[in-house]
Amino acid sequence: MRAMVQARFSWGYFGAIIPAVLNVFSLQGFLVLNCIVGGQALASLSSHLDDTLGIVIIAVITLVVTFCGYRIIHWYESIAWIPNVIVFITMLGVGYPQLRDNQSAPVSQATVAEVISFSSILTASIISYCTVTPDYGVYHSPAASSARLFLYTYLAFFTSSVACHTLGAAFAAAAPNVPVWNAGFNNSSSVGGLLYSVLLPTGAFGKILITLVALSIPSVCAPNMYTFSTSFMTIAPWFAAIPRWIYILISEAVLIPVAIIGAKKFYTTVVDILDLIGYWSSVFAAIILTEHVLFRRASFSEDQYPITTWASYTLLPSGIPAVVAFACGCGALIPFMSQAW
């Protein structure tokens, strides 16, 4: 089952509307962030390009890939990581002297608020996938090993996240002490500019790599846009009667202007969107896990999740405990983060 349909077995038919709506906004938020980064990367290649045009290009490519359906998305995903790995290795090779010298640069002691905020951003960037990955699990064979699916998924997230977050933190922290990098980073507002400035010594080869990285970003955007449509269709029955491509066009229409505006204050946009997503998705994951492990005895059998009841509000749980737990969880998290800050 898709994620927002699966949620009905713990949230109830009407209670599941809450995560479905929040998931729509979250997916659109990730689309905005990814398109901004891709647009910045393209804009760094030429003075004839700016962030706005770059964002439009990435958004249009994303739309085309999404329209092609799951098979094309899956194929695209299977090769899009290759240029990114090449870029990371090249960046380490070119930027190692600056990263090494930066170790001796004085740094201020991290505050509790900074540690918590940074941790929440890292958590949000990963745990928010819990509302997305089930949508693609429906394409797996029912006979596939649950343990193997979990292991593959966990290792994929772990490997990519540790590598990207570590490299991102290292280069972003070193940028203020390297004038060329800092100019490209533009006061923490241009990730694409930072990538370009680090690869500047490689000449034309670096421009090719930046182009490939920018063109691989729709591989992250397309699943978000694809799931945006399926999540929208689970909010209410009459939404499901509307063709999926209409939701994709709605997403595209919202994406471009919001991304263009958000690019003007990139860092603030990132923090605000990821913090909000992290709040609700972490509580959502806790509710789903508690329901599955404690009340359904960690079993995916038909008697625990009867597929015939997914659309019946009378046969599904009331969802009141999940909604109350969600309200309490979010109500506790947000003040805590605010006080720490």
Short mmCIF file of C-alpha atoms in Angstrom, two decimals:
data_model
loop_
_atom_site.label_atom_id
_atom_site.label_comp_id
_atom_site.label_asym_id
_atom_site.label_seq_id
_atom_site.Cartn_x
_atom_site.Cartn_y
_atom_site.Cartn_z
CA MET A 1 0.00 0.00 0.00
CA ARG A 2 1.02 3.58 -0.50
CA ALA A 3 2.14 5.43 2.60
CA MET A 4 -0.93 7.56 3.19
CA VAL A 5 -3.24 4.58 2.66
CA GLN A 6 -1.17 2.46 5.04
CA ALA A 7 -1.47 5.25 7.62
CA ARG A 8 -5.23 4.66 7.84
CA PHE A 9 -4.60 1.44 9.80
CA SER A 10 -3.29 3.52 12.70
CA TRP A 11 -4.74 6.98 12.04
CA GLY A 12 -8.19 5.88 10.95
CA TYR A 13 -9.93 6.90 7.74
CA PHE A 14 -10.52 10.52 8.69
CA GLY A 15 -7.48 10.94 10.93
CA ALA A 16 -5.18 9.96 8.04
CA ILE A 17 -6.26 13.12 6.24
CA ILE A 18 -3.90 15.03 8.55
CA PRO A 19 -0.63 13.34 7.45
CA ALA A 20 -1.88 13.23 3.84
CA VAL A 21 -2.27 17.02 3.76
CA LEU A 22 1.03 17.58 5.57
CA ASN A 23 2.78 15.20 3.19
CA VAL A 24 1.55 17.18 0.19
CA PHE A 25 3.09 20.36 1.61
CA SER A 26 6.29 18.56 2.65
CA LEU A 27 6.86 17.04 -0.77
CA GLN A 28 6.30 20.41 -2.39
CA GLY A 29 8.79 21.90 0.07
CA PHE A 30 11.46 19.38 -0.91
CA LEU A 31 10.72 20.09 -4.56
CA VAL A 32 11.37 23.77 -3.95
CA LEU A 33 14.68 23.14 -2.17
CA ASN A 34 15.97 20.71 -4.78
CA CYS A 35 15.01 22.96 -7.69
CA ILE A 36 16.78 25.90 -6.04
CA VAL A 37 20.00 23.91 -5.70
CA GLY A 38 19.77 22.69 -9.28
CA GLY A 39 19.04 26.17 -10.56
CA GLN A 40 21.99 27.60 -8.65
CA ALA A 41 24.28 24.93 -10.08
CA LEU A 42 23.24 25.76 -13.64
CA ALA A 43 23.48 29.50 -13.00
CA SER A 44 27.09 29.15 -11.83
CA LEU A 45 28.14 27.86 -15.25
CA SER A 46 27.58 31.03 -17.25
CA SER A 47 26.90 34.72 -16.82
CA HIS A 48 24.05 34.29 -19.31
CA LEU A 49 22.22 32.08 -16.79
CA ASP A 50 20.70 33.14 -13.50
CA ASP A 51 19.00 31.25 -10.66
CA THR A 52 15.56 31.91 -12.12
CA LEU A 53 16.29 30.38 -15.50
CA GLY A 54 18.13 27.48 -13.86
CA ILE A 55 15.14 26.76 -11.61
CA VAL A 56 12.79 26.78 -14.58
CA ILE A 57 15.02 24.32 -16.48
CA ILE A 58 15.22 21.89 -13.54
CA ALA A 59 11.46 22.17 -12.93
CA VAL A 60 10.62 21.43 -16.56
CA ILE A 61 12.94 18.40 -16.68
CA THR A 62 11.33 17.16 -13.46
CA LEU A 63 7.88 17.54 -14.99
CA VAL A 64 8.89 15.57 -18.09
CA VAL A 65 10.43 12.73 -16.08
CA THR A 66 7.40 12.53 -13.78
CA PHE A 67 5.03 12.37 -16.75
CA CYS A 68 6.98 9.37 -18.08
CA GLY A 69 5.84 7.27 -15.11
CA TYR A 70 7.42 4.98 -12.57
CA ARG A 71 9.55 2.84 -14.92
CA ILE A 72 11.40 5.86 -16.32
CA ILE A 73 11.76 7.37 -12.85
CA HIS A 74 13.24 4.11 -11.59
CA TRP A 75 15.68 3.90 -14.51
CA TYR A 76 16.65 7.54 -14.04
CA GLU A 77 17.26 6.96 -10.34
CA SER A 78 19.47 3.96 -11.08
CA ILE A 79 22.02 6.05 -13.03
CA ALA A 80 21.68 9.57 -11.60
CA TRP A 81 23.97 8.83 -8.66
CA ILE A 82 27.00 8.14 -10.87
CA PRO A 83 27.96 11.75 -11.73
CA ASN A 84 27.44 12.73 -8.09
CA VAL A 85 29.98 10.18 -6.90
CA ILE A 86 32.47 11.41 -9.49
CA VAL A 87 31.89 15.00 -8.36
CA PHE A 88 32.38 14.14 -4.68
CA ILE A 89 35.65 12.33 -5.37
CA THR A 90 36.89 15.18 -7.57
CA MET A 91 35.93 17.79 -4.96
CA LEU A 92 37.87 15.92 -2.30
CA GLY A 93 40.89 15.64 -4.56
CA VAL A 94 40.86 19.31 -5.54
CA GLY A 95 39.78 20.76 -2.22
CA TYR A 96 41.77 18.58 0.17
CA PRO A 97 44.55 21.18 0.77
CA GLN A 98 42.02 23.82 1.79
CA LEU A 99 40.09 21.34 3.96
CA ARG A 100 43.33 20.30 5.65
CA ASP A 101 44.41 23.89 6.31
CA ASN A 102 40.96 24.73 7.65
CA GLN A 103 41.43 22.31 10.55
CA SER A 104 43.66 24.85 12.27
CA ALA A 105 41.22 27.73 11.80
CA PRO A 106 39.65 28.99 15.06
CA VAL A 107 36.02 28.02 15.57
CA SER A 108 33.53 29.01 18.23
CA GLN A 109 32.09 26.41 20.56
CA ALA A 110 28.79 25.04 19.26
CA THR A 111 25.82 25.93 21.45
CA VAL A 112 23.15 23.48 22.51
CA ALA A 113 20.67 25.23 20.23
CA GLU A 114 22.99 24.93 17.23
CA VAL A 115 23.58 21.23 17.86
CA ILE A 116 19.86 20.52 18.22
CA SER A 117 18.96 22.58 15.16
CA PHE A 118 21.62 20.92 13.02
CA SER A 119 20.55 17.49 14.24
CA SER A 120 16.91 18.25 13.47
CA ILE A 121 17.82 19.25 9.90
CA LEU A 122 19.77 16.03 9.37
CA THR A 123 16.97 13.98 10.87
CA ALA A 124 14.31 15.72 8.82
CA SER A 125 16.17 15.11 5.58
CA ILE A 126 16.06 11.34 6.19
CA ILE A 127 13.07 10.51 8.35
CA SER A 128 10.75 12.40 6.00
CA TYR A 129 11.29 9.59 3.48
CA CYS A 130 9.05 7.41 5.67
CA THR A 131 6.07 9.02 3.93
CA VAL A 132 7.51 8.38 0.46
CA THR A 133 9.27 4.99 0.28
CA PRO A 134 6.10 2.88 0.71
CA ASP A 135 4.74 4.41 -2.49
CA TYR A 136 7.49 2.64 -4.40
CA GLY A 137 7.34 -0.52 -2.34
CA VAL A 138 4.05 -1.32 -4.09
CA TYR A 139 6.12 -2.21 -7.16
CA HIS A 140 8.08 -4.93 -5.34
CA SER A 141 7.08 -8.56 -5.49
CA PRO A 142 5.05 -9.66 -2.45
CA ALA A 143 7.43 -12.62 -2.24
CA ALA A 144 10.46 -10.36 -1.70
CA SER A 145 12.22 -10.77 1.62
CA SER A 146 11.25 -8.03 4.09
CA ALA A 147 14.66 -8.30 5.74
CA ARG A 148 16.46 -7.82 2.43
CA LEU A 149 14.28 -4.84 1.47
CA PHE A 150 14.96 -3.23 4.83
CA LEU A 151 18.71 -3.87 4.59
CA TYR A 152 18.98 -2.48 1.06
CA THR A 153 16.92 0.58 1.93
CA TYR A 154 18.77 1.27 5.18
CA LEU A 155 22.22 0.92 3.66
CA ALA A 156 21.23 3.14 0.73
CA PHE A 157 20.03 5.91 3.02
CA PHE A 158 22.96 5.51 5.43
CA THR A 159 25.68 5.50 2.78
CA SER A 160 24.36 8.42 0.75
CA SER A 161 23.37 10.52 3.77
CA VAL A 162 26.63 10.16 5.69
CA ALA A 163 28.67 10.95 2.58
CA CYS A 164 26.59 13.96 1.49
CA HIS A 165 26.13 15.45 4.94
CA THR A 166 29.79 15.03 5.90
CA LEU A 167 31.11 16.53 2.68
CA GLY A 168 28.54 19.31 2.75
CA ALA A 169 29.43 20.25 6.32
CA ALA A 170 33.18 20.12 5.60
CA PHE A 171 33.09 22.36 2.53
CA ALA A 172 30.52 24.76 3.98
CA ALA A 173 32.58 25.15 7.16
CA ALA A 174 35.78 25.71 5.21
CA ALA A 175 34.25 28.17 2.73
CA PRO A 176 34.57 31.33 4.93
CA ASN A 177 38.34 30.76 5.11
CA VAL A 178 38.79 30.22 1.36
CA PRO A 179 38.02 33.47 -0.52
CA VAL A 180 37.15 31.80 -3.84
CA TRP A 181 34.83 29.31 -2.17
CA ASN A 182 33.23 31.97 -0.02
CA ALA A 183 32.53 34.15 -3.05
CA GLY A 184 30.82 31.23 -4.79
CA PHE A 185 28.92 30.26 -1.64
CA ASN A 186 27.64 33.86 -1.43
CA ASN A 187 27.02 34.00 2.31
CA SER A 188 25.56 30.49 2.54
CA SER A 189 22.99 31.26 -0.14
CA SER A 190 24.29 29.30 -3.15
CA VAL A 191 25.15 25.62 -2.88
CA GLY A 192 25.58 25.47 -6.65
CA GLY A 193 28.02 28.36 -6.50
CA LEU A 194 30.06 26.57 -3.85
CA LEU A 195 30.24 23.41 -5.97
CA TYR A 196 31.38 25.43 -8.96
CA SER A 197 34.03 27.38 -7.02
CA VAL A 198 35.50 24.19 -5.53
CA LEU A 199 35.75 22.58 -8.98
CA LEU A 200 37.02 25.76 -10.65
CA PRO A 201 40.64 24.49 -10.89
CA THR A 202 39.49 21.58 -13.07
CA GLY A 203 38.41 23.92 -15.88
CA ALA A 204 36.05 22.56 -18.52
CA PHE A 205 35.92 19.18 -16.81
CA GLY A 206 34.47 20.86 -13.72
CA LYS A 207 31.78 22.58 -15.78
CA ILE A 208 30.80 19.23 -17.29
CA LEU A 209 30.54 17.73 -13.81
CA ILE A 210 28.41 20.62 -12.54
CA THR A 211 26.10 20.22 -15.52
CA LEU A 212 25.72 16.49 -14.85
CA VAL A 213 25.02 17.10 -11.17
CA ALA A 214 22.38 19.70 -12.02
CA LEU A 215 20.74 17.34 -14.50
CA SER A 216 20.72 14.56 -11.89
CA ILE A 217 18.73 16.68 -9.42
CA PRO A 218 15.41 15.95 -11.18
CA SER A 219 15.97 12.34 -10.10
CA VAL A 220 15.33 13.58 -6.55
CA CYS A 221 12.52 15.90 -7.59
CA ALA A 222 10.56 13.45 -9.76
CA PRO A 223 9.65 11.00 -6.95
CA ASN A 224 8.50 13.93 -4.81
CA MET A 225 6.28 15.23 -7.58
CA TYR A 226 5.02 11.71 -8.35
CA THR A 227 4.11 11.05 -4.71
CA PHE A 228 2.65 14.57 -4.41
CA SER A 229 -0.09 13.42 -6.77
CA THR A 230 -0.78 10.11 -5.00
CA SER A 231 -0.85 11.75 -1.56
CA PHE A 232 -3.29 14.36 -2.82
CA MET A 233 -5.57 11.58 -4.03
CA THR A 234 -5.79 10.05 -0.53
CA ILE A 235 -7.06 13.21 1.17
CA ALA A 236 -10.67 12.64 0.07
CA PRO A 237 -12.44 10.19 -2.28
CA TRP A 238 -13.34 12.82 -4.86
CA PHE A 239 -9.66 13.80 -5.19
CA ALA A 240 -9.00 10.27 -6.46
CA ALA A 241 -11.42 10.84 -9.33
CA ILE A 242 -9.19 13.57 -10.75
CA PRO A 243 -6.48 12.35 -13.17
CA ARG A 244 -3.03 12.21 -11.59
CA TRP A 245 -1.44 14.41 -14.26
CA ILE A 246 -3.54 17.35 -13.13
CA TYR A 247 -1.92 17.24 -9.70
CA ILE A 248 1.48 17.10 -11.33
CA LEU A 249 0.70 20.26 -13.29
CA ILE A 250 -0.53 21.94 -10.09
CA SER A 251 2.72 21.00 -8.38
CA GLU A 252 4.72 22.44 -11.28
CA ALA A 253 2.70 25.66 -11.30
CA VAL A 254 3.36 26.18 -7.58
CA LEU A 255 6.97 24.99 -7.71
CA ILE A 256 8.48 27.51 -10.12
CA PRO A 257 7.35 30.82 -8.55
CA VAL A 258 7.89 29.63 -4.96
CA ALA A 259 11.39 28.33 -5.78
CA ILE A 260 12.32 31.58 -7.50
CA ILE A 261 11.23 33.54 -4.43
CA GLY A 262 12.82 31.07 -2.00
CA ALA A 263 16.18 31.27 -3.80
CA LYS A 264 16.52 34.87 -2.65
CA LYS A 265 16.76 33.67 0.97
CA PHE A 266 18.06 30.16 0.48
CA TYR A 267 19.43 29.40 3.96
CA THR A 268 16.30 30.64 5.72
CA THR A 269 14.15 28.68 3.28
CA VAL A 270 16.09 25.46 3.96
CA VAL A 271 15.91 25.78 7.74
CA ASP A 272 12.22 26.70 7.83
CA ILE A 273 11.09 23.93 5.48
CA LEU A 274 13.24 21.13 6.96
CA ASP A 275 12.41 22.05 10.55
CA LEU A 276 8.68 21.97 9.81
CA ILE A 277 8.94 18.66 7.96
CA GLY A 278 11.07 17.17 10.71
CA TYR A 279 8.54 18.04 13.39
CA TRP A 280 5.56 16.27 11.93
CA SER A 281 7.27 13.38 10.11
CA SER A 282 9.16 12.24 13.23
CA VAL A 283 5.91 12.06 15.22
CA PHE A 284 4.20 10.35 12.27
CA ALA A 285 6.94 7.70 12.14
CA ALA A 286 6.68 7.10 15.89
CA ILE A 287 2.92 6.56 15.67
CA ILE A 288 3.20 4.14 12.74
CA LEU A 289 5.97 2.14 14.45
CA THR A 290 4.12 1.99 17.76
CA GLU A 291 0.98 0.74 16.04
CA HIS A 292 2.88 -1.84 14.01
CA VAL A 293 5.13 -3.20 16.75
CA LEU A 294 2.93 -3.03 19.87
CA PHE A 295 -0.60 -3.48 18.54
CA ARG A 296 -0.09 -5.47 15.34
CA ARG A 297 2.81 -7.54 16.72
CA ALA A 298 5.18 -6.50 13.91
CA SER A 299 3.24 -8.63 11.46
CA PHE A 300 2.29 -7.70 7.91
CA SER A 301 -0.14 -10.59 7.63
CA GLU A 302 -3.63 -10.23 6.15
CA ASP A 303 -5.31 -10.52 9.54
CA GLN A 304 -3.31 -7.54 10.86
CA TYR A 305 -3.69 -5.40 7.73
CA PRO A 306 -6.81 -6.64 5.92
CA ILE A 307 -6.59 -5.10 2.48
CA THR A 308 -10.39 -5.13 2.08
CA THR A 309 -10.84 -2.52 4.82
CA TRP A 310 -8.49 0.22 3.59
CA ALA A 311 -11.35 2.38 2.26
CA SER A 312 -13.94 1.69 4.98
CA TYR A 313 -14.13 4.23 7.81
CA THR A 314 -16.36 1.84 9.80
CA LEU A 315 -13.91 -1.08 9.68
CA LEU A 316 -10.74 0.94 10.20
CA PRO A 317 -9.64 2.13 13.67
CA SER A 318 -11.15 5.37 14.92
CA GLY A 319 -7.74 7.06 14.78
CA ILE A 320 -8.47 9.19 17.84
CA PRO A 321 -5.42 7.91 19.82
CA ALA A 322 -3.12 8.64 16.85
CA VAL A 323 -4.49 12.15 16.39
CA VAL A 324 -4.16 12.90 20.11
CA ALA A 325 -0.63 11.48 20.18
CA PHE A 326 0.25 13.56 17.12
CA ALA A 327 -1.06 16.74 18.72
CA CYS A 328 0.83 16.04 21.94
CA GLY A 329 4.02 15.11 20.10
CA CYS A 330 4.08 18.20 17.91
CA GLY A 331 3.01 20.36 20.81
CA ALA A 332 5.96 19.12 22.85
CA LEU A 333 8.56 19.31 20.09
CA ILE A 334 7.99 22.84 18.84
CA PRO A 335 8.22 24.65 22.22
CA PHE A 336 11.29 22.58 23.08
CA MET A 337 13.09 23.64 19.92
CA SER A 338 11.99 27.23 20.40
CA GLN A 339 13.32 27.37 23.97
CA ALA A 340 16.60 25.76 22.94
CA TRP A 341 17.06 28.31 20.21
#
